[in-house]
Coordinates of N, CA and C in Angstrom, one line a residue:
M24 N -15.2 11.5 -56.4 CA -14.2 10.6 -55.8 C -13.3 11.4 -54.9
N25 N -13.1 10.9 -53.7 CA -12.2 11.6 -52.7 C -10.8 11.4 -53.0
V26 N -10.1 12.5 -52.9 CA -8.6 12.5 -53.2 C -7.9 12.5 -51.8
V27 N -7.1 11.5 -51.6 CA -6.3 11.4 -50.3 C -5.1 12.3 -50.4
P28 N -5.0 13.3 -49.5 CA -3.9 14.2 -49.6 C -2.6 13.5 -49.2
D29 N -1.5 14.1 -49.6 CA -0.2 13.5 -49.3 C 0.0 13.6 -47.8
I30 N 0.5 12.5 -47.2 CA 0.7 12.5 -45.7 C 2.3 12.6 -45.5
Q31 N 2.7 13.6 -44.8 CA 4.1 13.8 -44.6 C 4.6 12.9 -43.5
A32 N 5.7 12.3 -43.7 CA 6.3 11.5 -42.7 C 7.2 12.4 -41.8
L33 N 7.0 12.4 -40.5 CA 7.6 13.3 -39.6 C 8.8 12.6 -38.9
E34 N 9.8 13.4 -38.7 CA 11.0 12.9 -37.9 C 10.7 13.0 -36.4
F35 N 11.3 12.1 -35.7 CA 11.2 12.2 -34.2 C 12.4 11.6 -33.5
A36 N 12.6 12.0 -32.3 CA 13.6 11.5 -31.4 C 12.9 10.7 -30.3
A37 N 13.5 9.6 -29.9 CA 12.9 8.8 -28.8 C 13.7 9.0 -27.5
D38 N 13.0 9.0 -26.4 CA 13.7 9.1 -25.1 C 13.3 7.9 -24.3
G39 N 13.6 7.9 -23.0 CA 13.3 6.7 -22.2 C 11.8 6.6 -21.7
G40 N 11.0 7.6 -22.1 CA 9.6 7.6 -21.7 C 9.4 8.0 -20.3
L41 N 8.2 7.9 -19.8 CA 7.9 8.2 -18.4 C 8.7 7.3 -17.4
G42 N 8.9 7.8 -16.2 CA 9.6 7.0 -15.2 C 11.1 6.9 -15.4
A43 N 11.7 8.0 -15.7 CA 13.2 7.9 -15.9 C 13.9 7.5 -14.6
R44 N 13.3 7.8 -13.5 CA 14.0 7.4 -12.2 C 13.4 6.1 -11.7
A45 N 12.0 6.0 -11.8 CA 11.4 4.8 -11.3 C 10.1 4.5 -12.0
R46 N 9.8 3.2 -12.3 CA 8.5 2.8 -12.8 C 7.9 1.8 -11.7
I47 N 6.8 2.2 -11.2 CA 6.2 1.5 -10.1 C 4.8 1.0 -10.5
G48 N 4.5 -0.3 -10.4 CA 3.3 -0.9 -10.7 C 2.4 -1.2 -9.4
L49 N 1.2 -1.0 -9.5 CA 0.2 -1.2 -8.4 C -0.9 -2.1 -8.8
I50 N -1.1 -3.2 -8.1 CA -2.3 -4.0 -8.2 C -3.3 -3.6 -7.2
V51 N -4.4 -2.9 -7.6 CA -5.4 -2.2 -6.7 C -6.7 -3.0 -6.7
L52 N -7.3 -3.1 -5.6 CA -8.6 -3.8 -5.5 C -9.6 -3.1 -6.4
Q53 N -10.5 -3.9 -7.0 CA -11.6 -3.4 -7.8 C -12.4 -2.4 -7.0
S54 N -12.6 -2.7 -5.7 CA -13.5 -1.9 -4.8 C -12.8 -0.7 -4.1
D55 N -11.5 -0.6 -4.3 CA -10.7 0.5 -3.6 C -11.0 1.9 -4.2
Q56 N -11.3 2.8 -3.2 CA -11.6 4.2 -3.6 C -10.6 5.2 -3.2
T57 N -9.5 4.7 -2.6 CA -8.6 5.6 -1.8 C -7.2 5.6 -2.3
L58 N -6.7 4.4 -2.6 CA -5.3 4.2 -2.8 C -4.7 5.1 -3.9
E59 N -5.3 5.2 -5.0 CA -4.7 5.9 -6.2 C -4.6 7.4 -5.8
H60 N -5.6 7.9 -5.1 CA -5.6 9.3 -4.7 C -4.4 9.6 -3.8
E61 N -4.2 8.7 -2.8 CA -3.2 9.0 -1.8 C -1.8 8.7 -2.4
F62 N -1.7 7.7 -3.2 CA -0.4 7.5 -3.9 C 0.1 8.7 -4.7
S63 N -0.9 9.3 -5.4 CA -0.6 10.4 -6.2 C 0.0 11.6 -5.4
A64 N -0.6 11.7 -4.2 CA -0.2 12.8 -3.3 C 1.2 12.5 -2.8
L65 N 1.6 11.2 -2.7 CA 2.9 10.9 -2.1 C 4.0 10.8 -3.1
L66 N 3.7 10.2 -4.3 CA 4.8 9.8 -5.2 C 4.7 10.6 -6.6
R67 N 3.9 11.5 -6.7 CA 3.8 12.2 -8.0 C 5.1 13.0 -8.3
R68 N 5.9 12.6 -9.3 CA 7.1 13.2 -9.7 C 7.2 13.2 -11.2
D69 N 7.9 14.1 -11.8 CA 8.1 14.1 -13.2 C 8.8 12.9 -13.7
D70 N 9.7 12.3 -12.8 CA 10.5 11.2 -13.3 C 10.1 9.9 -12.6
V71 N 9.0 9.8 -11.9 CA 8.4 8.6 -11.3 C 7.1 8.3 -11.9
A72 N 6.9 7.1 -12.5 CA 5.7 6.8 -13.2 C 5.0 5.7 -12.4
L73 N 3.7 5.9 -12.2 CA 2.8 4.9 -11.5 C 1.8 4.3 -12.5
Y74 N 1.7 3.0 -12.5 CA 0.8 2.3 -13.4 C -0.1 1.4 -12.5
H75 N -1.4 1.4 -12.7 CA -2.3 0.7 -11.9 C -3.0 -0.4 -12.7
A76 N -3.2 -1.5 -12.1 CA -4.1 -2.6 -12.6 C -5.1 -2.9 -11.5
R77 N -6.3 -3.2 -11.9 CA -7.4 -3.5 -10.9 C -7.6 -5.0 -10.9
I78 N -7.7 -5.6 -9.6 CA -8.0 -7.0 -9.5 C -9.4 -7.2 -8.9
P79 N -10.1 -8.2 -9.5 CA -11.5 -8.4 -9.0 C -11.5 -8.8 -7.5
N80 N -12.4 -8.3 -6.7 CA -12.6 -8.7 -5.4 C -14.1 -8.6 -5.0
E81 N -14.5 -9.3 -3.9 CA -15.8 -9.1 -3.4 C -15.9 -8.0 -2.5
M82 N -17.0 -7.3 -2.4 CA -17.2 -6.1 -1.6 C -17.2 -6.5 -0.1
E83 N -17.6 -7.7 0.2 CA -17.6 -8.2 1.6 C -16.2 -8.7 1.9
V84 N -15.7 -8.2 3.0 CA -14.3 -8.5 3.4 C -14.4 -9.6 4.5
T85 N -14.1 -10.8 4.1 CA -14.0 -11.9 5.1 C -12.7 -12.7 4.8
C86 N -12.3 -13.6 5.7 CA -11.1 -14.4 5.4 C -11.3 -15.2 4.1
G87 N -12.5 -15.7 3.9 CA -12.7 -16.5 2.7 C -12.7 -15.7 1.4
T88 N -13.3 -14.5 1.4 CA -13.4 -13.7 0.1 C -12.0 -13.1 -0.2
L89 N -11.2 -12.9 0.9 CA -9.9 -12.3 0.6 C -9.0 -13.4 0.0
R90 N -9.1 -14.6 0.4 CA -8.3 -15.7 -0.1 C -8.6 -16.0 -1.6
K91 N -9.8 -15.7 -2.0 CA -10.2 -15.9 -3.4 C -9.4 -15.1 -4.4
M92 N -8.9 -14.0 -3.9 CA -8.1 -13.1 -4.8 C -6.9 -13.8 -5.4
E93 N -6.4 -14.8 -4.7 CA -5.2 -15.5 -5.2 C -5.3 -16.0 -6.6
A94 N -6.5 -16.5 -7.0 CA -6.7 -17.0 -8.3 C -6.6 -16.0 -9.4
D95 N -6.9 -14.7 -9.1 CA -6.9 -13.6 -10.0 C -5.6 -12.9 -10.1
L96 N -4.7 -13.1 -9.1 CA -3.4 -12.4 -9.1 C -2.6 -12.5 -10.3
P97 N -2.4 -13.7 -10.9 CA -1.6 -13.8 -12.1 C -2.1 -13.0 -13.3
A98 N -3.4 -13.0 -13.5 CA -4.0 -12.2 -14.6 C -3.8 -10.7 -14.3
A99 N -4.0 -10.3 -13.0 CA -3.8 -8.9 -12.7 C -2.4 -8.5 -12.9
A100 N -1.4 -9.3 -12.5 CA 0.0 -9.0 -12.7 C 0.3 -8.8 -14.2
E101 N -0.3 -9.6 -15.0 CA 0.0 -9.6 -16.5 C -0.6 -8.3 -17.1
L102 N -1.6 -7.6 -16.4 CA -2.1 -6.4 -16.9 C -1.1 -5.2 -16.8
L103 N 0.0 -5.5 -16.0 CA 1.1 -4.5 -15.9 C 2.2 -5.1 -16.9
P104 N 2.3 -4.5 -18.0 CA 3.1 -5.1 -19.1 C 4.6 -5.3 -18.7
P105 N 5.1 -6.5 -18.7 CA 6.5 -6.7 -18.4 C 7.5 -5.8 -19.2
A106 N 7.1 -5.5 -20.4 CA 7.9 -4.6 -21.3 C 8.2 -3.3 -20.7
F107 N 7.4 -2.9 -19.7 CA 7.6 -1.6 -19.0 C 8.8 -1.6 -18.1
E108 N 9.3 -2.8 -17.8 CA 10.5 -3.0 -16.9 C 10.3 -2.3 -15.6
F109 N 9.3 -2.7 -14.8 CA 9.0 -2.1 -13.6 C 10.2 -2.3 -12.6
D110 N 10.5 -1.2 -11.8 CA 11.4 -1.3 -10.8 C 10.9 -2.0 -9.5
A111 N 9.6 -1.7 -9.2 CA 8.9 -2.3 -8.1 C 7.4 -2.4 -8.4
I112 N 6.8 -3.5 -7.8 CA 5.4 -3.7 -7.9 C 4.8 -4.0 -6.6
G113 N 3.6 -3.5 -6.3 CA 2.9 -3.8 -5.1 C 1.6 -4.4 -5.3
Y114 N 1.3 -5.4 -4.5 CA -0.1 -5.9 -4.4 C -0.7 -5.2 -3.3
C115 N -1.7 -4.3 -3.5 CA -2.1 -3.3 -2.6 C -3.4 -3.7 -1.8
C116 N -3.2 -4.8 -1.0 CA -4.3 -5.2 -0.1 C -3.7 -5.8 1.1
T117 N -3.8 -5.1 2.3 CA -3.2 -5.5 3.5 C -3.8 -6.8 4.0
S118 N -5.1 -6.9 4.1 CA -5.8 -8.1 4.5 C -5.7 -9.2 3.5
G119 N -5.7 -8.9 2.2 CA -5.5 -10.0 1.2 C -4.1 -10.6 1.4
A120 N -3.1 -9.8 1.6 CA -1.7 -10.3 1.7 C -1.6 -11.2 3.0
T121 N -2.4 -10.8 4.0 CA -2.4 -11.6 5.3 C -3.0 -13.0 5.0
M122 N -4.1 -13.0 4.3 CA -4.8 -14.3 4.1 C -4.1 -15.2 3.0
I123 N -3.7 -14.6 1.9 CA -3.0 -15.4 0.9 C -1.6 -15.8 1.3
G124 N -1.0 -14.9 2.0 CA 0.4 -15.1 2.5 C 1.4 -14.2 1.7
E125 N 2.2 -13.6 2.4 CA 3.2 -12.6 1.7 C 4.1 -13.4 0.7
E126 N 4.6 -14.5 1.1 CA 5.5 -15.3 0.2 C 4.8 -15.7 -1.0
R127 N 3.5 -16.2 -0.8 CA 2.8 -16.6 -2.0 C 2.5 -15.5 -3.0
V128 N 2.1 -14.3 -2.4 CA 1.9 -13.1 -3.3 C 3.2 -12.8 -4.0
D129 N 4.3 -12.8 -3.3 CA 5.6 -12.5 -3.9 C 5.9 -13.5 -5.0
G130 N 5.7 -14.7 -4.8 CA 6.0 -15.7 -5.8 C 5.2 -15.6 -7.1
I131 N 3.9 -15.3 -6.9 CA 3.0 -15.1 -8.1 C 3.4 -13.9 -8.9
L132 N 3.7 -12.8 -8.3 CA 4.1 -11.6 -9.0 C 5.5 -11.8 -9.7
R133 N 6.4 -12.5 -9.0 CA 7.7 -12.7 -9.6 C 7.7 -13.6 -10.8
T134 N 6.7 -14.5 -10.9 CA 6.5 -15.3 -12.1 C 6.3 -14.5 -13.3
V135 N 5.6 -13.4 -13.2 CA 5.3 -12.5 -14.3 C 6.4 -11.4 -14.4
H136 N 6.9 -10.9 -13.3 CA 7.8 -9.8 -13.3 C 9.1 -10.2 -12.5
P137 N 9.9 -11.1 -13.0 CA 11.0 -11.7 -12.3 C 12.1 -10.7 -11.8
K138 N 12.2 -9.5 -12.5 CA 13.2 -8.5 -12.2 C 12.7 -7.4 -11.3
A139 N 11.4 -7.3 -11.1 CA 10.9 -6.3 -10.2 C 11.0 -6.6 -8.8
K140 N 11.2 -5.6 -7.9 CA 11.1 -5.9 -6.5 C 9.6 -5.8 -6.1
I141 N 9.2 -6.7 -5.2 CA 7.8 -6.9 -4.9 C 7.5 -6.6 -3.4
T142 N 6.4 -6.0 -3.2 CA 5.9 -5.8 -1.8 C 4.4 -5.7 -1.7
N143 N 3.9 -5.6 -0.5 CA 2.5 -5.5 -0.2 C 2.4 -4.7 1.1
P144 N 1.2 -4.2 1.5 CA 1.1 -3.4 2.6 C 1.6 -4.0 3.9
L145 N 1.4 -5.3 4.1 CA 1.8 -6.0 5.3 C 3.3 -6.1 5.4
T146 N 3.9 -6.5 4.3 CA 5.4 -6.6 4.2 C 6.0 -5.2 4.4
A147 N 5.3 -4.2 3.8 CA 5.8 -2.8 3.9 C 5.7 -2.3 5.3
C148 N 4.6 -2.7 6.0 CA 4.4 -2.3 7.4 C 5.6 -2.8 8.2
K149 N 5.9 -4.0 8.0 CA 7.0 -4.6 8.8 C 8.3 -3.9 8.5
A150 N 8.6 -3.6 7.2 CA 9.8 -2.9 6.9 C 9.9 -1.5 7.5
A151 N 8.7 -0.9 7.5 CA 8.6 0.5 8.1 C 8.8 0.4 9.6
L152 N 8.2 -0.5 10.3 CA 8.4 -0.6 11.7 C 9.9 -0.9 12.1
Q153 N 10.5 -1.7 11.3 CA 11.9 -2.0 11.5 C 12.8 -0.8 11.2
A154 N 12.5 0.0 10.2 CA 13.2 1.2 9.9 C 13.1 2.2 11.0
L155 N 11.9 2.3 11.6 CA 11.7 3.3 12.6 C 12.0 2.7 14.0
K156 N 12.4 1.5 14.1 CA 12.8 0.8 15.3 C 11.6 0.8 16.3
V157 N 10.4 0.4 15.8 CA 9.2 0.3 16.6 C 8.9 -1.2 16.8
K158 N 8.7 -1.6 18.0 CA 8.4 -3.0 18.3 C 7.0 -3.2 18.9
K159 N 6.6 -2.2 19.6 CA 5.3 -2.3 20.3 C 4.3 -1.3 19.7
I160 N 3.2 -1.9 19.1 CA 2.3 -1.1 18.3 C 0.9 -1.2 18.8
A161 N 0.1 -0.2 18.4 CA -1.3 -0.3 18.4 C -1.8 -0.5 17.0
L162 N -2.8 -1.4 16.8 CA -3.3 -1.7 15.5 C -4.8 -1.2 15.4
I163 N -5.0 -0.5 14.3 CA -6.4 -0.1 14.0 C -6.8 -0.6 12.7
T164 N -7.9 -1.3 12.6 CA -8.4 -1.8 11.4 C -9.9 -1.5 11.2
P165 N -10.4 -1.6 9.9 CA -11.8 -1.5 9.7 C -12.5 -2.9 9.7
Y166 N -11.8 -4.0 9.9 CA -12.2 -5.3 9.6 C -13.1 -5.9 10.7
A167 N -13.7 -7.0 10.4 CA -14.4 -7.9 11.3 C -13.3 -8.5 12.2
P168 N -13.7 -9.0 13.4 CA -12.7 -9.5 14.3 C -11.9 -10.7 13.8
E169 N -12.5 -11.6 12.9 CA -11.7 -12.7 12.4 C -10.5 -12.3 11.6
V170 N -10.7 -11.2 10.8 CA -9.7 -10.7 9.9 C -8.6 -10.0 10.7
T171 N -9.1 -9.1 11.7 CA -8.2 -8.4 12.5 C -7.3 -9.3 13.4
T172 N -7.9 -10.4 13.8 CA -7.1 -11.4 14.6 C -6.0 -12.0 13.8
E173 N -6.3 -12.4 12.6 CA -5.3 -13.0 11.7 C -4.1 -12.0 11.5
M174 N -4.5 -10.7 11.3 CA -3.4 -9.7 11.1 C -2.6 -9.5 12.4
R175 N -3.2 -9.5 13.5 CA -2.5 -9.4 14.8 C -1.5 -10.6 14.9
D176 N -2.0 -11.8 14.7 CA -1.2 -12.9 14.8 C 0.0 -12.9 13.9
N177 N -0.2 -12.4 12.6 CA 0.9 -12.3 11.7 C 2.0 -11.4 12.2
L178 N 1.5 -10.2 12.6 CA 2.5 -9.2 13.1 C 3.2 -9.8 14.4
A179 N 2.5 -10.5 15.2 CA 3.1 -11.0 16.4 C 4.2 -12.1 16.1
A180 N 3.9 -12.9 15.0 CA 4.8 -13.9 14.6 C 6.1 -13.3 14.0
A181 N 6.0 -12.1 13.5 CA 7.1 -11.4 13.0 C 7.9 -10.7 14.1
G182 N 7.5 -10.8 15.3 CA 8.2 -10.2 16.4 C 7.8 -8.9 17.0
F183 N 6.6 -8.4 16.5 CA 6.0 -7.2 17.0 C 5.0 -7.4 18.0
E184 N 5.0 -6.6 19.1 CA 4.0 -6.7 20.2 C 2.8 -5.8 19.8
V185 N 1.7 -6.4 19.6 CA 0.4 -5.7 19.3 C -0.3 -5.6 20.7
N186 N -0.1 -4.4 21.3 CA -0.6 -4.2 22.7 C -1.9 -3.5 22.8
A187 N -2.4 -3.0 21.7 CA -3.7 -2.4 21.7 C -4.3 -2.6 20.3
I188 N -5.6 -2.9 20.2 CA -6.3 -3.1 19.0 C -7.7 -2.4 19.0
G189 N -8.0 -1.7 17.9 CA -9.3 -1.2 17.7 C -9.8 -1.4 16.3
T190 N -11.1 -1.6 16.1 CA -11.6 -1.9 14.8 C -12.9 -1.1 14.6
F191 N -13.2 -0.7 13.4 CA -14.4 -0.1 13.1 C -15.5 -1.2 12.8
N192 N -15.0 -2.4 12.7 CA -15.9 -3.6 12.5 C -16.8 -3.5 11.4
Q193 N -16.2 -3.3 10.2 CA -17.0 -3.2 8.9 C -16.5 -4.2 8.0
S194 N -17.5 -5.0 7.4 CA -17.1 -6.0 6.4 C -17.4 -5.5 5.0
D195 N -18.0 -4.3 4.8 CA -18.4 -3.8 3.5 C -17.3 -2.8 3.1
D196 N -16.5 -3.1 2.0 CA -15.4 -2.3 1.7 C -15.9 -0.9 1.2
F197 N -17.1 -0.8 0.6 CA -17.6 0.5 0.2 C -17.8 1.4 1.4
K198 N -18.3 0.9 2.5 CA -18.5 1.6 3.7 C -17.2 2.0 4.3
V199 N -16.2 1.1 4.2 CA -14.9 1.4 4.8 C -14.3 2.7 4.2
A200 N -14.4 2.8 2.9 CA -13.9 4.0 2.2 C -14.6 5.3 2.6
R201 N -15.8 5.2 3.2 CA -16.5 6.4 3.6 C -16.3 6.7 5.1
I202 N -15.5 6.0 5.8 CA -15.2 6.4 7.1 C -14.3 7.6 7.1
S203 N -14.7 8.7 7.8 CA -14.1 10.0 7.7 C -12.7 10.0 8.2
S204 N -11.8 10.8 7.7 CA -10.5 11.0 8.2 C -10.5 11.4 9.6
Q205 N -11.4 12.2 10.0 CA -11.5 12.7 11.4 C -11.9 11.6 12.3
S206 N -12.7 10.6 11.9 CA -12.9 9.4 12.7 C -11.7 8.6 12.9
I207 N -10.9 8.5 11.8 CA -9.6 7.8 11.9 C -8.7 8.5 12.9
L208 N -8.6 9.8 12.8 CA -7.8 10.6 13.7 C -8.2 10.3 15.2
A209 N -9.5 10.4 15.4 CA -9.9 10.2 16.8 C -9.6 8.8 17.3
A210 N -9.7 7.8 16.4 CA -9.3 6.4 16.8 C -7.8 6.3 17.1
V211 N -7.0 6.9 16.2 CA -5.5 6.8 16.4 C -5.2 7.5 17.8
K212 N -5.7 8.6 18.1 CA -5.4 9.3 19.3 C -5.9 8.4 20.5
E213 N -7.1 7.8 20.4 CA -7.6 7.0 21.5 C -6.8 5.7 21.8
I214 N -6.5 5.0 20.7 CA -5.8 3.7 20.8 C -4.3 3.9 21.0
G215 N -3.8 4.9 20.3 CA -2.3 5.1 20.3 C -1.7 5.8 21.5
Q216 N -2.5 6.3 22.4 CA -1.9 7.0 23.5 C -1.3 6.2 24.6
R217 N -1.5 4.9 24.5 CA -1.0 4.0 25.6 C 0.5 4.0 25.6
D218 N 1.0 3.9 26.9 CA 2.5 3.9 27.1 C 3.1 2.7 26.5
D219 N 2.4 1.6 26.4 CA 3.0 0.3 25.9 C 2.9 0.2 24.4
C220 N 2.7 1.3 23.7 CA 2.7 1.4 22.3 C 3.6 2.5 21.8
D221 N 4.6 2.1 21.0 CA 5.6 3.0 20.5 C 5.2 3.5 19.1
G222 N 4.1 3.0 18.5 CA 3.7 3.5 17.2 C 2.3 2.9 16.9
V223 N 1.7 3.4 15.9 CA 0.3 3.0 15.5 C 0.3 2.6 14.0
F224 N -0.3 1.5 13.7 CA -0.5 1.1 12.3 C -2.0 1.1 12.0
V225 N -2.4 1.9 11.0 CA -3.8 1.9 10.6 C -3.9 1.1 9.3
S226 N -4.5 -0.1 9.4 CA -4.5 -1.0 8.3 C -5.7 -0.8 7.4
C227 N -5.5 -1.0 6.1 CA -6.5 -1.1 5.0 C -6.2 0.1 4.1
T228 N -6.1 -0.3 2.8 CA -5.8 0.7 1.7 C -7.0 1.6 1.5
S229 N -8.2 1.2 1.9 CA -9.4 2.0 1.6 C -9.6 3.1 2.6
L230 N -8.9 3.0 3.8 CA -9.1 4.0 4.8 C -8.3 5.3 4.5
R231 N -8.9 6.4 4.6 CA -8.3 7.7 4.2 C -7.5 8.3 5.4
A232 N -6.4 7.6 5.7 CA -5.6 7.9 6.8 C -4.5 9.0 6.5
L233 N -4.1 9.1 5.3 CA -2.9 9.9 5.0 C -3.1 11.4 5.5
P234 N -4.3 12.0 5.3 CA -4.4 13.4 5.7 C -4.3 13.7 7.2
I235 N -4.4 12.6 8.0 CA -4.3 12.9 9.5 C -3.0 12.4 10.1
I236 N -2.1 11.8 9.3 CA -0.9 11.3 9.9 C 0.0 12.3 10.6
A237 N 0.2 13.4 10.0 CA 1.1 14.4 10.6 C 0.5 14.9 11.9
E238 N -0.8 15.2 11.9 CA -1.5 15.7 13.1 C -1.5 14.7 14.2
A239 N -1.7 13.4 13.9 CA -1.7 12.3 14.8 C -0.3 12.2 15.5
E240 N 0.7 12.2 14.6 CA 2.1 12.1 15.2 C 2.4 13.3 16.1
D241 N 2.0 14.5 15.8 CA 2.2 15.6 16.7 C 1.5 15.4 18.0
A242 N 0.3 14.9 18.0 CA -0.5 14.7 19.2 C 0.1 13.6 20.1
L243 N 0.6 12.5 19.4 CA 1.0 11.3 20.2 C 2.5 11.3 20.5
G244 N 3.3 12.0 19.6 CA 4.7 12.0 19.8 C 5.4 10.7 19.4
K245 N 4.7 9.9 18.5 CA 5.2 8.6 18.0 C 4.8 8.4 16.6
P246 N 5.5 7.5 15.9 CA 5.1 7.2 14.5 C 3.7 6.7 14.3
V247 N 3.0 7.2 13.3 CA 1.7 6.7 12.9 C 1.9 6.3 11.4
L248 N 1.5 5.0 11.1 CA 1.6 4.5 9.8 C 0.3 4.1 9.3
S249 N 0.2 4.1 8.0 CA -1.1 3.6 7.3 C -0.7 2.7 6.2
S250 N -1.6 1.9 5.7 CA -1.3 0.9 4.6 C -0.8 1.6 3.4
N251 N -1.5 2.7 2.9 CA -1.1 3.3 1.7 C 0.3 4.0 1.9
Q252 N 0.5 4.6 3.1 CA 1.7 5.3 3.3 C 2.9 4.4 3.3
V253 N 2.8 3.2 4.0 CA 3.9 2.3 4.1 C 4.2 1.7 2.8
T254 N 3.1 1.4 2.0 CA 3.3 0.7 0.7 C 4.0 1.7 -0.3
A255 N 3.5 2.9 -0.3 CA 4.2 3.9 -1.1 C 5.6 4.1 -0.8
W256 N 5.9 4.2 0.5 CA 7.3 4.4 1.0 C 8.1 3.2 0.6
H257 N 7.6 2.0 0.9 CA 8.4 0.8 0.6 C 8.7 0.7 -0.9
L258 N 7.7 0.9 -1.7 CA 7.9 0.8 -3.2 C 8.9 1.9 -3.7
A259 N 8.8 3.1 -3.1 CA 9.7 4.1 -3.5 C 11.1 3.8 -3.2
R260 N 11.3 3.3 -1.9 CA 12.7 3.0 -1.5 C 13.2 1.8 -2.3
L261 N 12.4 0.8 -2.5 CA 12.8 -0.4 -3.3 C 13.2 0.0 -4.7
A262 N 12.5 1.1 -5.2 CA 12.8 1.5 -6.6 C 13.9 2.6 -6.6
G263 N 14.5 2.9 -5.5 CA 15.6 3.8 -5.5 C 15.2 5.3 -5.3
V264 N 14.0 5.5 -5.0 CA 13.5 6.9 -4.7 C 13.6 7.2 -3.2
R265 N 14.5 8.0 -2.8 CA 14.8 8.3 -1.4 C 14.3 9.6 -0.9
D266 N 13.4 10.2 -1.6 CA 13.0 11.6 -1.2 C 12.3 11.6 0.1
S267 N 12.5 12.7 0.9 CA 11.7 13.0 2.1 C 10.5 13.8 1.6
I268 N 9.4 13.6 2.3 CA 8.2 14.2 1.9 C 7.6 14.9 3.2
A269 N 7.4 16.2 3.1 CA 6.8 16.9 4.3 C 5.3 16.5 4.4
G270 N 4.9 16.4 5.6 CA 3.5 16.1 5.9 C 3.1 14.6 5.7
A271 N 4.0 13.8 5.4 CA 3.7 12.4 5.2 C 4.1 11.5 6.3
G272 N 4.5 12.1 7.4 CA 4.9 11.4 8.6 C 6.4 11.1 8.7
M273 N 6.7 10.7 9.9 CA 8.1 10.4 10.2 C 8.7 9.4 9.2
L274 N 7.9 8.5 8.7 CA 8.4 7.4 7.9 C 9.1 8.0 6.6
F275 N 8.5 9.0 6.0 CA 9.1 9.5 4.8 C 10.3 10.4 5.0
H276 N 10.8 10.4 6.2 CA 12.2 10.9 6.4 C 13.1 9.8 6.8
T277 N 12.7 8.6 6.5 CA 13.5 7.4 6.9 C 13.8 6.5 5.7
Q278 N 15.0 5.9 5.8 CA 15.4 5.0 4.7 C 15.3 3.6 5.1
L279 N 15.3 2.7 4.1 CA 15.3 1.3 4.4 C 16.5 0.8 5.2
K280 N 16.3 -0.1 6.1 CA 17.5 -0.8 6.7 C 18.2 -1.6 5.6
P281 N 19.6 -1.7 5.7 CA 20.4 -2.3 4.6 C 19.9 -3.7 4.3
Q282 N 19.4 -4.5 5.3 CA 19.0 -5.9 5.0 C 17.7 -6.0 4.2
D283 N 17.0 -4.9 4.2 CA 15.7 -4.9 3.5 C 15.9 -4.6 2.0

């Protein structure tokens, strides 16, 4: 007969847990290979906690497949426990936010997390452009023309002049994540050198743009933004994290405008 030893009850003290300064939630595409890696490089702090939930998506990126994600957003938002009391939450798909609509995304996430501040890469891009006082931009995407055109029209409707556009023209999200950072750098230099562009936005959370931002800005002498960079910046600022980060571009030395 086995004898159960006495189990000693241990004393403990409780603190506030991880994220003493900020708790940030991320809804990441099931197919995304890049965002978590780049966010860790940007926002890893002892007092800033990042929590990720994955949302189902189709590997083929079209206007139709992107809109389908709306149905799964509520369940994905619930995978980020409201009890964590998030300061800010991001739906991390630029093209998805374009197709579903920024206000619709915001409304779905607020239903589950009414106290959290909400953003997505498209909303974050607009906030970043406003903070940097950039109105005329070059747009680089990996998307098929129909998706790229929708994004251009959205930015134009918000008052930004999209004077140059380049695309890698890929509809397979797996392939998009395998586009090299050096290819992105070459594209930014080529498209962004125009005099009628005051900044460059590289769209898509799967593109590995973060490693080349500082070099691209040095070459062009103007701000270079990416989906992961602007989303991390906007979430941090919304959550009250105002740190400057070396090597992350001009944006991370910039604060939100008061109205944002």
